[in-house]
Short mmCIF file of C-alpha atoms in Angstrom, two decimals:
data_model
loop_
_atom_site.label_atom_id
_atom_site.label_comp_id
_atom_site.label_asym_id
_atom_site.label_seq_id
_atom_site.Cartn_x
_atom_site.Cartn_y
_atom_site.Cartn_z
CA MET A 204 39.23 2.01 17.57
CA THR A 205 40.58 -1.12 18.15
CA THR A 206 42.34 -3.58 15.37
CA GLU A 207 41.76 -6.91 17.00
CA PHE A 208 39.09 -9.26 15.34
CA THR A 209 35.81 -8.80 16.81
CA VAL A 210 32.11 -9.60 16.44
CA ARG A 211 31.21 -7.31 14.04
CA ASP A 212 34.20 -8.68 11.20
CA ALA A 213 32.72 -11.76 11.94
CA PHE A 214 29.28 -11.26 11.51
CA PHE A 215 30.00 -10.23 7.78
CA ASP A 216 33.18 -12.81 7.38
CA PHE A 217 30.34 -15.35 7.99
CA CYS A 218 28.08 -13.58 5.50
CA ARG A 219 30.63 -12.46 2.88
CA ARG A 220 30.68 -16.22 2.61
CA ALA A 221 27.21 -17.72 3.05
CA GLY A 222 26.27 -15.19 -0.17
CA MET A 223 24.37 -12.26 2.10
CA THR A 224 25.50 -8.45 0.99
CA THR A 225 22.96 -6.79 0.29
CA VAL A 226 21.00 -5.65 3.72
CA TYR A 227 17.56 -4.84 4.17
CA GLY A 228 16.82 -2.39 6.95
CA ASN A 229 15.86 1.06 8.75
CA PRO A 230 18.25 1.34 11.59
CA GLY A 231 18.15 2.71 15.01
CA SER A 232 20.25 3.42 18.45
CA THR A 233 21.24 -0.23 18.41
CA GLU A 234 22.77 -1.04 15.28
CA LEU A 235 24.93 1.74 14.78
CA ARG A 236 28.03 -0.01 15.79
CA MET A 237 27.31 -3.16 14.40
CA PHE A 238 27.19 -1.13 10.60
CA ARG A 239 30.60 0.93 12.62
CA ASP A 240 33.20 0.36 9.19
CA PHE A 241 30.35 -0.26 7.04
CA PRO A 242 32.34 -2.71 4.48
CA ASP A 243 32.67 -1.86 0.58
CA ASP A 244 31.56 -4.83 -1.16
CA PHE A 245 28.08 -4.43 1.52
CA SER A 246 24.92 -3.05 -0.34
CA TYR A 247 22.25 -1.03 2.48
CA VAL A 248 18.63 -1.52 1.51
CA LEU A 249 17.20 1.23 3.32
CA ALA A 250 12.64 0.27 3.81
CA LEU A 251 11.44 3.30 5.11
CA GLN A 252 9.33 0.77 8.05
CA GLU A 253 10.18 -2.81 9.38
CA THR A 254 7.75 -4.75 7.07
CA VAL A 255 8.60 -3.35 4.22
CA ALA A 256 12.66 -3.69 5.08
CA VAL A 257 10.79 -8.09 6.26
CA ALA A 258 9.51 -8.12 2.94
CA ALA A 259 11.91 -7.08 0.51
CA ALA A 260 14.39 -9.40 2.20
CA ALA A 261 12.07 -12.45 1.90
CA GLY A 262 11.48 -10.49 -2.40
CA HIS A 263 15.48 -10.82 -3.06
CA ALA A 264 16.06 -14.22 -1.22
CA LEU A 265 12.41 -15.67 -3.95
CA GLY A 266 14.98 -14.29 -6.42
CA THR A 267 18.53 -15.40 -5.87
CA GLY A 268 17.38 -18.73 -3.77
CA ASN A 269 19.43 -18.26 -0.96
CA ALA A 270 18.63 -16.40 2.23
CA ALA A 271 18.64 -12.23 2.95
CA LEU A 272 19.31 -10.16 6.04
CA VAL A 273 17.59 -8.31 7.00
CA SER A 274 18.52 -5.70 9.87
CA LEU A 275 15.93 -4.41 12.81
CA HIS A 276 15.20 -1.93 15.41
CA SER A 277 15.18 -2.83 18.39
CA ALA A 278 11.38 -4.51 20.23
CA GLY A 279 9.32 -1.83 18.42
CA GLY A 280 11.06 -2.52 14.61
CA VAL A 281 10.53 -6.39 15.47
CA GLY A 282 6.82 -5.32 15.79
CA HIS A 283 6.50 -3.63 13.27
CA SER A 284 7.64 -6.17 11.00
CA LEU A 285 5.85 -9.33 12.79
CA GLY A 286 3.02 -9.28 9.39
CA ALA A 287 6.12 -9.93 7.06
CA VAL A 288 8.00 -12.40 9.30
CA PHE A 289 4.48 -14.34 9.64
CA ASN A 290 4.41 -14.01 6.01
CA ALA A 291 7.77 -15.22 5.64
CA HIS A 292 7.40 -18.49 7.77
CA ARG A 293 4.28 -19.88 5.64
CA ASP A 294 5.43 -19.07 2.80
CA ARG A 295 9.05 -20.33 4.24
CA VAL A 296 11.06 -18.08 2.75
CA PRO A 297 14.55 -18.43 4.28
CA VAL A 298 15.38 -14.57 5.48
CA VAL A 299 17.28 -14.09 8.78
CA ILE A 300 16.74 -10.85 10.89
CA ILE A 301 18.91 -9.34 13.22
CA ALA A 302 17.38 -7.22 15.96
CA GLY A 303 18.68 -4.33 17.57
CA GLN A 304 19.52 -4.65 21.35
CA GLN A 305 20.07 -2.22 23.87
CA SER A 306 23.55 -2.96 25.82
CA ARG A 307 24.03 -5.74 27.68
CA ALA A 308 24.49 -3.79 30.83
CA MET A 309 21.48 -1.55 30.62
CA LEU A 310 19.16 -5.16 30.51
CA PRO A 311 17.93 -4.96 33.99
CA THR A 312 16.69 -1.54 33.93
CA ARG A 313 14.83 -2.86 31.51
CA PRO A 314 16.24 0.47 29.22
CA PHE A 315 14.25 2.51 26.98
CA LEU A 316 14.05 0.29 23.26
CA GLY A 317 15.12 -2.46 25.16
CA ALA A 318 13.51 -5.58 24.35
CA ASP A 319 12.24 -7.93 27.37
CA GLU A 320 12.51 -11.49 25.76
CA PRO A 321 14.00 -10.77 22.55
CA ALA A 322 14.05 -14.37 21.87
CA LEU A 323 10.80 -14.70 22.37
CA PHE A 324 9.08 -11.82 20.76
CA PRO A 325 9.00 -13.39 17.11
CA ARG A 326 8.09 -16.71 18.22
CA PRO A 327 6.21 -19.03 16.98
CA TYR A 328 6.61 -17.40 13.05
CA VAL A 329 10.45 -18.33 13.37
CA LYS A 330 12.45 -21.49 12.29
CA TRP A 331 14.91 -20.15 15.51
CA SER A 332 15.64 -17.37 17.65
CA ARG A 333 18.02 -16.38 19.77
CA GLN A 334 19.47 -13.66 22.43
CA THR A 335 23.15 -15.07 23.70
CA GLU A 336 24.87 -15.50 26.10
CA ARG A 337 28.18 -13.64 25.64
CA GLY A 338 28.35 -11.37 22.45
CA GLU A 339 31.74 -13.09 21.70
CA ASP A 340 29.02 -16.55 21.00
CA VAL A 341 27.64 -14.14 18.44
CA PRO A 342 29.31 -15.11 14.88
CA ALA A 343 28.50 -19.06 15.38
CA ALA A 344 24.77 -17.57 16.25
CA LEU A 345 24.29 -16.29 13.39
CA ALA A 346 25.88 -19.39 11.94
CA GLU A 347 23.88 -21.75 12.93
CA ALA A 348 20.28 -18.87 11.50
CA TYR A 349 21.78 -19.33 8.49
CA ARG A 350 21.75 -22.93 8.55
CA VAL A 351 18.48 -23.78 9.37
CA ALA A 352 17.49 -21.17 7.59
CA MET A 353 18.64 -22.89 4.83
CA THR A 354 17.30 -26.21 5.79
CA PRO A 355 13.93 -27.39 4.82
CA PRO A 356 11.73 -26.35 5.18
CA CYS A 357 13.31 -23.29 4.37
CA GLY A 358 11.98 -19.82 6.27
CA PRO A 359 12.89 -17.24 8.82
CA VAL A 360 15.14 -17.03 11.32
CA PHE A 361 16.00 -14.06 14.45
CA LEU A 362 19.04 -12.61 16.35
CA SER A 363 18.82 -10.51 19.10
CA VAL A 364 22.17 -8.93 19.24
CA PRO A 365 23.16 -6.18 22.56
CA GLU A 366 24.55 -3.07 20.82
CA ASP A 367 27.96 -3.74 22.44
CA ASP A 368 28.76 -7.05 21.29
CA TRP A 369 29.78 -6.19 18.16
CA ASP A 370 32.90 -4.50 19.67
CA ARG A 371 33.90 -7.68 21.58
CA PRO A 372 36.84 -9.98 20.38
CA ALA A 373 35.58 -12.86 18.16
CA GLU A 374 37.08 -15.68 16.09
CA PRO A 375 35.79 -16.19 12.41
CA VAL A 376 33.56 -18.84 12.08
CA PRO A 377 34.74 -22.00 10.20
CA HIS A 378 33.52 -22.57 6.79
CA ARG A 379 31.49 -26.83 7.16
CA ALA A 380 28.44 -27.24 5.06
CA VAL A 381 24.99 -28.73 5.69
CA ARG A 382 23.57 -31.29 3.15
CA THR A 383 19.67 -30.63 2.70
CA GLY A 384 17.73 -32.75 0.44
CA PHE A 385 16.73 -36.41 1.84
CA ALA A 386 14.77 -39.43 -0.08
CA PRO A 387 11.63 -40.94 2.24
CA GLU A 388 11.85 -44.87 3.04
CA PRO A 389 12.13 -47.63 0.17
CA ALA A 390 8.17 -48.89 1.35
CA ALA A 391 6.78 -45.30 0.95
CA LEU A 392 8.01 -44.61 -2.32
CA ARG A 393 7.22 -48.48 -3.37
CA GLU A 394 3.60 -48.27 -1.50
CA VAL A 395 2.88 -44.91 -2.82
CA ALA A 396 4.09 -46.06 -7.17
CA ASP A 397 1.73 -49.46 -6.70
CA ALA A 398 -1.17 -46.93 -5.59
CA LEU A 399 -0.95 -44.93 -8.80
CA ASN A 400 0.28 -48.03 -11.55
CA GLY A 401 -2.88 -49.47 -10.05
CA ALA A 402 -5.15 -46.67 -9.73
CA ALA A 403 -8.13 -45.93 -12.49
CA ASN A 404 -7.77 -41.96 -11.80
CA PRO A 405 -5.07 -40.32 -9.81
CA VAL A 406 -5.15 -36.94 -9.51
CA ILE A 407 -1.65 -34.67 -8.72
CA VAL A 408 -1.89 -31.88 -5.84
CA VAL A 409 1.10 -29.40 -6.26
CA GLY A 410 2.35 -26.40 -3.49
CA PRO A 411 5.26 -24.01 -3.68
CA GLY A 412 7.90 -26.74 -2.30
CA VAL A 413 7.92 -27.76 -5.71
CA GLU A 414 8.89 -24.79 -7.25
CA ASP A 415 11.26 -23.48 -3.77
CA GLU A 416 12.66 -26.88 -4.25
CA GLY A 417 13.51 -26.73 -8.12
CA ALA A 418 11.00 -29.88 -9.05
CA LEU A 419 8.80 -28.42 -11.56
CA PRO A 420 11.36 -30.44 -13.99
CA LEU A 421 9.98 -33.60 -12.11
CA VAL A 422 6.71 -33.33 -11.44
CA VAL A 423 5.86 -32.06 -15.02
CA GLU A 424 7.52 -35.33 -16.03
CA LEU A 425 5.70 -37.37 -13.22
CA ALA A 426 2.41 -36.15 -13.95
CA GLU A 427 2.95 -37.56 -17.94
CA LYS A 428 4.07 -40.63 -17.27
CA ALA A 429 0.94 -41.20 -14.84
CA GLY A 430 -1.51 -40.03 -17.13
CA ALA A 431 -2.36 -37.41 -14.59
CA PRO A 432 -4.48 -34.00 -14.12
CA VAL A 433 -2.61 -31.21 -12.07
CA TRP A 434 -4.01 -28.68 -9.31
CA ILE A 435 -2.34 -26.70 -7.35
CA SER A 436 -3.75 -26.16 -3.97
CA PRO A 437 -4.80 -23.59 -2.35
CA LEU A 438 -4.24 -20.52 -2.01
CA SER A 439 -0.31 -21.75 -3.05
CA GLY A 440 2.17 -18.43 -2.96
CA ARG A 441 3.51 -19.82 -6.64
CA SER A 442 2.29 -21.49 -9.63
CA GLY A 443 3.70 -24.99 -8.91
CA PHE A 444 3.22 -26.70 -13.10
CA PRO A 445 3.69 -24.64 -16.25
CA GLU A 446 -0.79 -23.82 -16.32
CA ASP A 447 -0.55 -23.59 -20.12
CA HIS A 448 -0.08 -27.43 -20.48
CA ARG A 449 -2.25 -30.13 -21.64
CA LEU A 450 -2.86 -31.71 -17.24
CA PHE A 451 -3.60 -28.55 -15.84
CA GLN A 452 -7.17 -28.29 -14.34
CA GLY A 453 -6.27 -24.50 -12.29
CA PHE A 454 -6.48 -23.83 -8.43
CA LEU A 455 -8.10 -25.74 -6.14
CA PRO A 456 -10.87 -23.66 -3.43
CA PRO A 457 -9.85 -22.65 0.18
CA VAL A 458 -13.70 -25.17 1.06
CA ARG A 459 -13.58 -28.19 1.64
CA ASP A 460 -16.56 -29.17 0.27
CA GLN A 461 -16.03 -26.90 -2.41
CA LEU A 462 -12.35 -29.02 -3.19
CA ALA A 463 -13.52 -32.17 -2.35
CA ALA A 464 -15.64 -31.50 -5.56
CA ARG A 465 -13.44 -31.39 -7.51
CA LEU A 466 -11.38 -33.83 -7.20
CA GLU A 467 -14.32 -36.08 -7.11
CA GLY A 468 -14.03 -38.96 -9.50
CA HIS A 469 -10.25 -38.77 -8.74
CA ASP A 470 -9.64 -43.13 -6.63
CA VAL A 471 -5.73 -41.94 -5.62
CA VAL A 472 -4.84 -38.16 -4.90
CA LEU A 473 -0.43 -37.25 -4.28
CA VAL A 474 -0.46 -34.20 -3.06
CA LEU A 475 3.49 -32.90 -3.42
CA GLY A 476 5.03 -29.51 -1.52
CA ALA A 477 1.55 -28.57 0.06
CA PRO A 478 -0.63 -28.01 2.50
CA VAL A 479 -3.61 -30.51 2.98
CA PHE A 480 -5.64 -27.93 2.16
CA THR A 481 -5.83 -24.91 3.14
CA TYR A 482 -9.28 -23.85 3.81
CA HIS A 483 -10.30 -19.61 4.51
CA VAL A 484 -13.51 -19.87 5.69
CA HIS A 485 -15.52 -23.05 7.39
CA SER A 486 -17.80 -25.78 5.10
CA GLU A 487 -18.35 -29.72 6.38
CA GLY A 488 -18.56 -33.15 4.22
CA PRO A 489 -15.18 -34.91 3.12
CA PHE A 490 -11.75 -34.04 3.02
CA ILE A 491 -11.19 -35.53 -0.13
CA PRO A 492 -13.20 -37.51 -2.45
CA ASP A 493 -15.31 -40.65 -0.54
CA GLY A 494 -13.07 -43.58 -1.01
CA ALA A 495 -10.17 -42.11 -1.94
CA LYS A 496 -6.46 -41.91 -1.64
CA LEU A 497 -4.61 -39.66 -0.61
CA PHE A 498 -0.72 -39.30 0.16
CA HIS A 499 1.21 -36.81 0.52
CA PHE A 500 5.06 -35.83 0.27
CA ASP A 501 6.31 -32.79 2.09
CA CYS A 502 9.84 -31.61 3.91
CA ASP A 503 8.19 -30.00 7.46
CA PRO A 504 7.40 -33.02 9.25
CA ALA A 505 4.63 -30.24 11.41
CA GLN A 506 3.57 -30.55 8.11
CA THR A 507 3.18 -34.57 7.99
CA ALA A 508 2.03 -35.19 11.49
CA TRP A 509 -1.10 -32.76 11.28
CA ALA A 510 -2.80 -33.55 8.24
CA PRO A 511 -5.52 -35.22 8.76
CA VAL A 512 -6.18 -37.87 5.80
CA GLY A 513 -3.42 -39.58 4.25
CA THR A 514 -0.47 -40.92 4.89
CA SER A 515 2.34 -38.95 4.58
CA VAL A 516 4.95 -39.53 3.12
CA LEU A 517 8.45 -36.80 4.84
CA THR A 518 10.49 -36.71 2.03
CA THR A 519 12.74 -33.26 0.58
CA ILE A 520 10.32 -33.48 -3.26
CA ASP A 521 13.29 -33.45 -5.66
CA ALA A 522 14.15 -35.97 -4.19
CA GLY A 523 10.99 -38.06 -3.68
CA VAL A 524 9.94 -37.16 -7.30
CA SER A 525 13.36 -38.91 -8.53
CA GLY A 526 12.10 -41.62 -6.32
CA LEU A 527 8.85 -42.26 -7.57
CA LEU A 528 10.27 -41.28 -11.30
CA ASP A 529 11.85 -44.51 -11.32
CA LEU A 530 8.87 -47.23 -9.99
CA VAL A 531 6.68 -45.73 -11.57
CA ASP A 532 4.98 -47.10 -14.60
CA LYS A 533 3.64 -45.98 -18.45
CA ALA A 534 0.16 -45.07 -18.59
CA ASP A 535 -1.98 -45.18 -20.89
CA ARG A 536 -4.47 -43.22 -19.77
CA PRO A 537 -6.23 -40.06 -21.76
CA ALA A 538 -5.69 -37.29 -21.05
CA PRO A 539 -8.80 -34.96 -19.66
CA GLU A 540 -10.84 -32.28 -21.19
CA PRO A 541 -9.33 -28.67 -22.02
CA ARG A 542 -10.28 -26.39 -19.94
CA ALA A 543 -12.44 -24.04 -21.66
CA ALA A 544 -11.36 -21.40 -23.28
CA LEU A 545 -12.82 -17.74 -21.73
CA ALA A 546 -13.94 -14.98 -23.77
CA ARG A 547 -12.54 -11.83 -23.40
CA PRO A 548 -14.37 -9.65 -21.80
CA GLY A 549 -15.76 -6.57 -24.37
CA ALA A 550 -14.27 -2.42 -22.95
CA ALA A 551 -16.65 -0.76 -21.09
CA ASP A 552 -16.15 2.11 -18.36
CA PRO A 553 -15.78 1.78 -15.23
CA MET A 554 -12.97 -1.43 -17.02
CA ASP A 555 -14.06 -5.19 -16.32
CA PRO A 556 -11.22 -6.16 -13.91
CA ALA A 557 -10.89 -9.46 -16.77
CA PHE A 558 -10.26 -6.67 -19.23
CA VAL A 559 -7.40 -5.03 -17.61
CA ILE A 560 -5.91 -8.60 -16.86
CA GLU A 561 -6.74 -9.56 -20.64
CA ALA A 562 -4.78 -6.35 -22.08
CA LEU A 563 -1.98 -6.97 -19.02
CA ARG A 564 -1.18 -10.72 -20.59
CA ASP A 565 -0.75 -8.47 -24.26
CA HIS A 566 1.78 -6.67 -23.09
CA LEU A 567 3.78 -8.84 -20.50
CA PRO A 568 7.49 -9.31 -21.32
CA ALA A 569 8.53 -12.50 -22.08
CA ASP A 570 10.94 -12.76 -18.82
CA ALA A 571 8.51 -10.71 -16.57
CA VAL A 572 7.92 -12.47 -12.60
CA ILE A 573 4.40 -11.13 -12.05
CA VAL A 574 3.82 -10.71 -7.77
CA GLU A 575 0.10 -10.82 -7.27
CA GLU A 576 -1.60 -9.05 -4.07
CA CYS A 577 -5.23 -8.76 -5.44
CA PRO A 578 -7.62 -11.12 -2.91
CA SER A 579 -10.47 -9.71 -5.03
CA HIS A 580 -9.97 -10.68 -8.33
CA ARG A 581 -6.92 -13.44 -7.32
CA ASP A 582 -8.46 -16.54 -9.65
CA LEU A 583 -10.14 -14.05 -12.49
CA PHE A 584 -5.75 -13.86 -12.33
CA HIS A 585 -4.72 -16.75 -12.47
CA ALA A 586 -7.91 -17.94 -15.11
CA ARG A 587 -6.23 -14.95 -17.91
CA LEU A 588 -2.46 -14.78 -16.83
CA PRO A 589 -1.05 -18.19 -17.53
CA ILE A 590 2.43 -18.65 -15.66
CA THR A 591 4.75 -21.23 -17.38
CA ARG A 592 7.36 -20.27 -16.12
CA SER A 593 9.57 -21.39 -12.92
CA GLY A 594 9.71 -18.12 -10.82
CA GLY A 595 7.71 -16.70 -13.27
CA PHE A 596 5.40 -15.76 -10.09
CA LEU A 597 5.21 -14.75 -6.86
CA THR A 598 2.35 -14.45 -3.47
CA THR A 599 2.15 -14.95 -0.20
CA GLY A 600 0.10 -17.53 0.61
CA SER A 601 -0.92 -17.31 3.84
CA GLY A 602 -3.00 -13.55 3.85
CA ALA A 603 -1.34 -10.56 5.65
CA LEU A 604 -1.75 -8.03 3.26
CA GLY A 605 1.81 -5.93 3.41
CA TRP A 606 3.31 -8.46 1.37
CA GLY A 607 3.58 -7.79 -2.10
CA LEU A 608 4.54 -4.52 -3.36
CA PRO A 609 7.78 -4.80 -0.84
CA VAL A 610 8.63 -8.01 -2.30
CA ALA A 611 8.46 -7.27 -5.37
CA VAL A 612 11.46 -4.33 -4.88
CA GLY A 613 13.69 -7.56 -3.59
CA ARG A 614 12.86 -9.83 -6.63
CA ALA A 615 13.61 -6.40 -8.62
CA VAL A 616 16.41 -5.66 -7.12
CA ALA A 617 17.87 -9.54 -6.70
CA GLY A 618 16.86 -9.71 -10.14
CA ALA A 619 19.69 -9.87 -13.80
CA GLY A 620 17.28 -6.05 -15.14
CA GLU A 621 13.67 -8.23 -15.90
CA ARG A 622 11.15 -5.79 -15.61
CA VAL A 623 9.04 -7.24 -12.22
CA VAL A 624 5.02 -6.43 -13.00
CA CYS A 625 3.70 -6.17 -8.99
CA VAL A 626 -0.49 -6.39 -9.55
CA ILE A 627 -2.20 -5.12 -6.61
CA GLY A 628 -5.73 -4.14 -4.82
CA ASP A 629 -5.80 -0.73 -4.59
CA GLY A 630 -5.86 -1.57 -0.75
CA SER A 631 -3.68 -4.35 -0.78
CA ILE A 632 -0.88 -1.57 -1.35
CA MET A 633 -1.85 0.33 1.02
CA TYR A 634 -0.04 -1.68 3.69
CA SER A 635 3.16 -1.40 2.98
CA VAL A 636 3.28 1.55 0.07
CA GLN A 637 6.96 3.20 1.13
CA ALA A 638 7.77 0.32 -0.29
CA LEU A 639 7.74 2.76 -3.86
CA TRP A 640 10.25 4.32 -2.22
CA THR A 641 13.25 2.15 -1.96
CA ALA A 642 11.92 1.15 -5.61
CA ALA A 643 12.89 4.69 -6.14
CA GLN A 644 16.22 5.01 -5.06
CA GLN A 645 17.02 1.76 -5.84
CA ASN A 646 15.42 2.64 -9.45
CA VAL A 647 14.36 -0.99 -10.14
CA PRO A 648 12.81 -2.49 -13.11
CA MET A 649 9.05 -2.60 -12.14
CA THR A 650 6.19 -1.53 -13.28
CA VAL A 651 2.65 -1.63 -10.07
CA LEU A 652 -0.92 -2.24 -11.78
CA VAL A 653 -3.35 -0.98 -9.20
CA LEU A 654 -7.19 -2.81 -9.56
CA ASN A 655 -8.77 -0.08 -7.61
CA ASN A 656 -11.92 -0.90 -7.26
CA ARG A 657 -12.31 1.68 -4.71
CA GLY A 658 -12.67 -0.26 -1.17
CA TYR A 659 -12.11 -4.52 0.28
CA GLY A 660 -13.77 -6.18 -1.96
CA ALA A 661 -12.53 -9.78 -0.46
CA VAL A 662 -14.67 -8.99 2.25
CA LYS A 663 -17.29 -7.75 1.04
CA ALA A 664 -17.40 -11.39 -0.69
CA LEU A 665 -17.03 -12.98 2.52
CA GLY A 666 -19.36 -11.15 4.51
CA ARG A 667 -21.82 -11.77 1.48
CA ARG A 668 -21.22 -15.33 2.08
CA ILE A 669 -22.79 -15.22 6.07
CA GLU A 670 -25.82 -13.22 4.76
CA MET A 671 -23.80 -9.36 5.04
CA ASP A 672 -25.64 -6.41 3.47
CA THR A 673 -23.44 -4.55 3.78
CA VAL A 674 -19.37 -4.82 6.02
CA PRO A 675 -18.52 -1.70 7.63
CA GLY A 676 -15.33 -0.20 6.95
CA THR A 677 -14.87 -1.43 3.64
CA ASP A 678 -14.91 1.50 1.74
CA ILE A 679 -11.71 2.96 0.46
CA PRO A 680 -12.49 6.05 -1.84
CA GLY A 681 -10.27 9.10 -2.30
CA ILE A 682 -6.46 8.12 -2.65
CA ASP A 683 -4.57 9.61 -6.07
CA PHE A 684 -1.93 6.55 -6.07
CA VAL A 685 -0.61 8.80 -8.83
CA THR A 686 0.07 11.75 -6.45
CA LEU A 687 0.88 9.32 -3.22
CA ALA A 688 3.67 7.70 -6.00
CA LYS A 689 5.24 11.14 -7.28
CA GLY A 690 5.94 11.93 -4.07
CA LEU A 691 7.68 9.16 -3.44
CA GLY A 692 9.71 9.45 -6.37
CA VAL A 693 7.93 7.03 -8.84
CA PRO A 694 5.84 8.69 -11.92
CA GLY A 695 2.23 6.81 -12.89
CA ARG A 696 -0.62 7.60 -14.95
CA THR A 697 -4.72 7.20 -14.05
CA VAL A 698 -6.25 5.16 -15.83
CA SER A 699 -10.33 5.54 -15.90
CA ALA A 700 -11.32 4.67 -19.74
CA ALA A 701 -10.64 1.77 -21.61
CA ALA A 702 -9.34 3.32 -25.16
CA ASP A 703 -6.26 4.61 -22.36
CA LEU A 704 -5.08 1.27 -21.16
CA ASP A 705 -3.47 -0.11 -23.95
CA ALA A 706 -1.55 3.13 -24.34
CA ALA A 707 -0.78 3.65 -20.29
CA LEU A 708 0.64 -0.73 -20.04
CA ALA A 709 2.88 -0.08 -23.40
CA GLU A 710 3.97 3.27 -21.14
CA GLY A 711 4.53 1.11 -18.00
CA MET A 712 6.41 -1.45 -19.18
CA ALA A 713 9.02 0.82 -21.89
CA HIS A 714 9.96 2.97 -18.62
CA ASP A 715 13.08 2.80 -17.11
CA GLY A 716 12.97 2.96 -13.03
CA PRO A 717 9.71 1.65 -11.69
CA PHE A 718 5.79 3.38 -13.11
CA ILE A 719 2.31 3.09 -11.51
CA LEU A 720 -1.02 2.55 -13.65
CA ASP A 721 -3.91 3.34 -11.07
CA VAL A 722 -6.32 1.16 -12.85
CA SER A 723 -10.31 2.27 -12.32
CA VAL A 724 -12.46 -1.22 -12.42
CA VAL A 725 -15.65 -2.21 -11.40
CA PRO A 726 -16.46 -3.03 -7.52
CA ASP A 727 -16.76 -6.26 -6.45
CA ASP A 728 -20.55 -6.14 -5.38
CA SER A 729 -22.09 -9.02 -7.37
CA PRO A 730 -24.15 -11.08 -4.49
CA ALA A 731 -22.97 -14.41 -6.04
CA TYR A 732 -19.06 -13.14 -5.96
CA GLU A 733 -16.44 -15.38 -3.84
CA PRO A 734 -13.13 -14.62 -4.87
CA TRP A 735 -12.42 -18.54 -4.73
CA ALA A 736 -14.80 -18.37 -7.00
CA ARG A 737 -13.75 -20.02 -11.06
#
């Protein structure tokens, strides 16, 4: 065996210096040389399917604020993972994806497992993608990929490595830093500040970029200084504003006319770190109320380019809001009317999902991190379980199911012992149920609460919107989630009676390691139900 410094040595040396010492993956033949003499200070977290590997790595990244490393197996493994890659891209999560490839000498013969055009395969849902021309260039490409992943807007990157590259001689990658924050031009800040100062009734819309860039305290200060109520953007993957604050108004719907109606009466709209806007179904009408001016702060040139209305300012949120705070006058506007308190549903069997969420709120540890993937109940979940601290909530803003459970596992692996609570639909969990096995092997502090309505409730609701009385393929009866989880190493309880819920939640939160609760809830079959309705 050679003793010279190799591509493998340089690769792990860079990962060590970048803080990427946990590898999520599912191994195969084209990755074996990568893991020869695997370093003792690295850990490998095995996922049983590549979607789980990428999403768990994303959860790890969201927990640490640093890019996470994931290893995929050749073309097939990359193909399996693409739903999670799509989510990571849309949700701006920095994941460094390394994919195995057959040896360079074999590539002209289109070998078994080989990727014909590996750099094109995951596009356009990665920020950067490459297979180097020479093996010795792999470490420098890795360093470039990491820097791209961590530059706002963050996101996944992809590097394909032929298996014989790992043993080639290489040089260490020199250390260098990239300072990624950037501020808007002063004239742009002045324009926005003047608009806020002259507004009769301004409003702020926050998106996931606020939390991703650590700007939540500054945004709270700006809202209070301007006296502006705050909404969270449609289908946001984070919270972005304390939901118990007196200025918080709720969540904008992903429907154009409904969204504009929520903003009616506001003459200046300031959007921070969010698309303008994300819609789920088509509707006519203005994007914002007639006569209102919209200003948009975001770090992504693509977002600022396609926004259909208003004036976009290219900036990281921290820098942009800091600049505004120096220019915005202290306003003396009355606070908005408090949001109406919601009555707590009574106990009934099967249970109202709102009853379950209220009970969950009673049992949550103070430092719990909530991961949500229950499309049928997302809005009632937010209405009844306010997120009050930065980092306390994760979901997907892109909509590809199978993200929540493995994200919760990765977030728990990256944590410091705080309880991670994954609230998930019975349809959603089956897209990546293998993540339970990884949770059991890692013995993570995680409680999985399945809101089991025995079907795809959100799809049924969308069908009713277009006057479909029945939607084929939306009923999913007959799954025993507790037995399934037990087979993967996770204990749990089935809860079909409201009288048993409190005891089950107490057990689930106190359990040493992962625990699943399969809770039967009323199906959302009401003709008036819409998953974004408030």
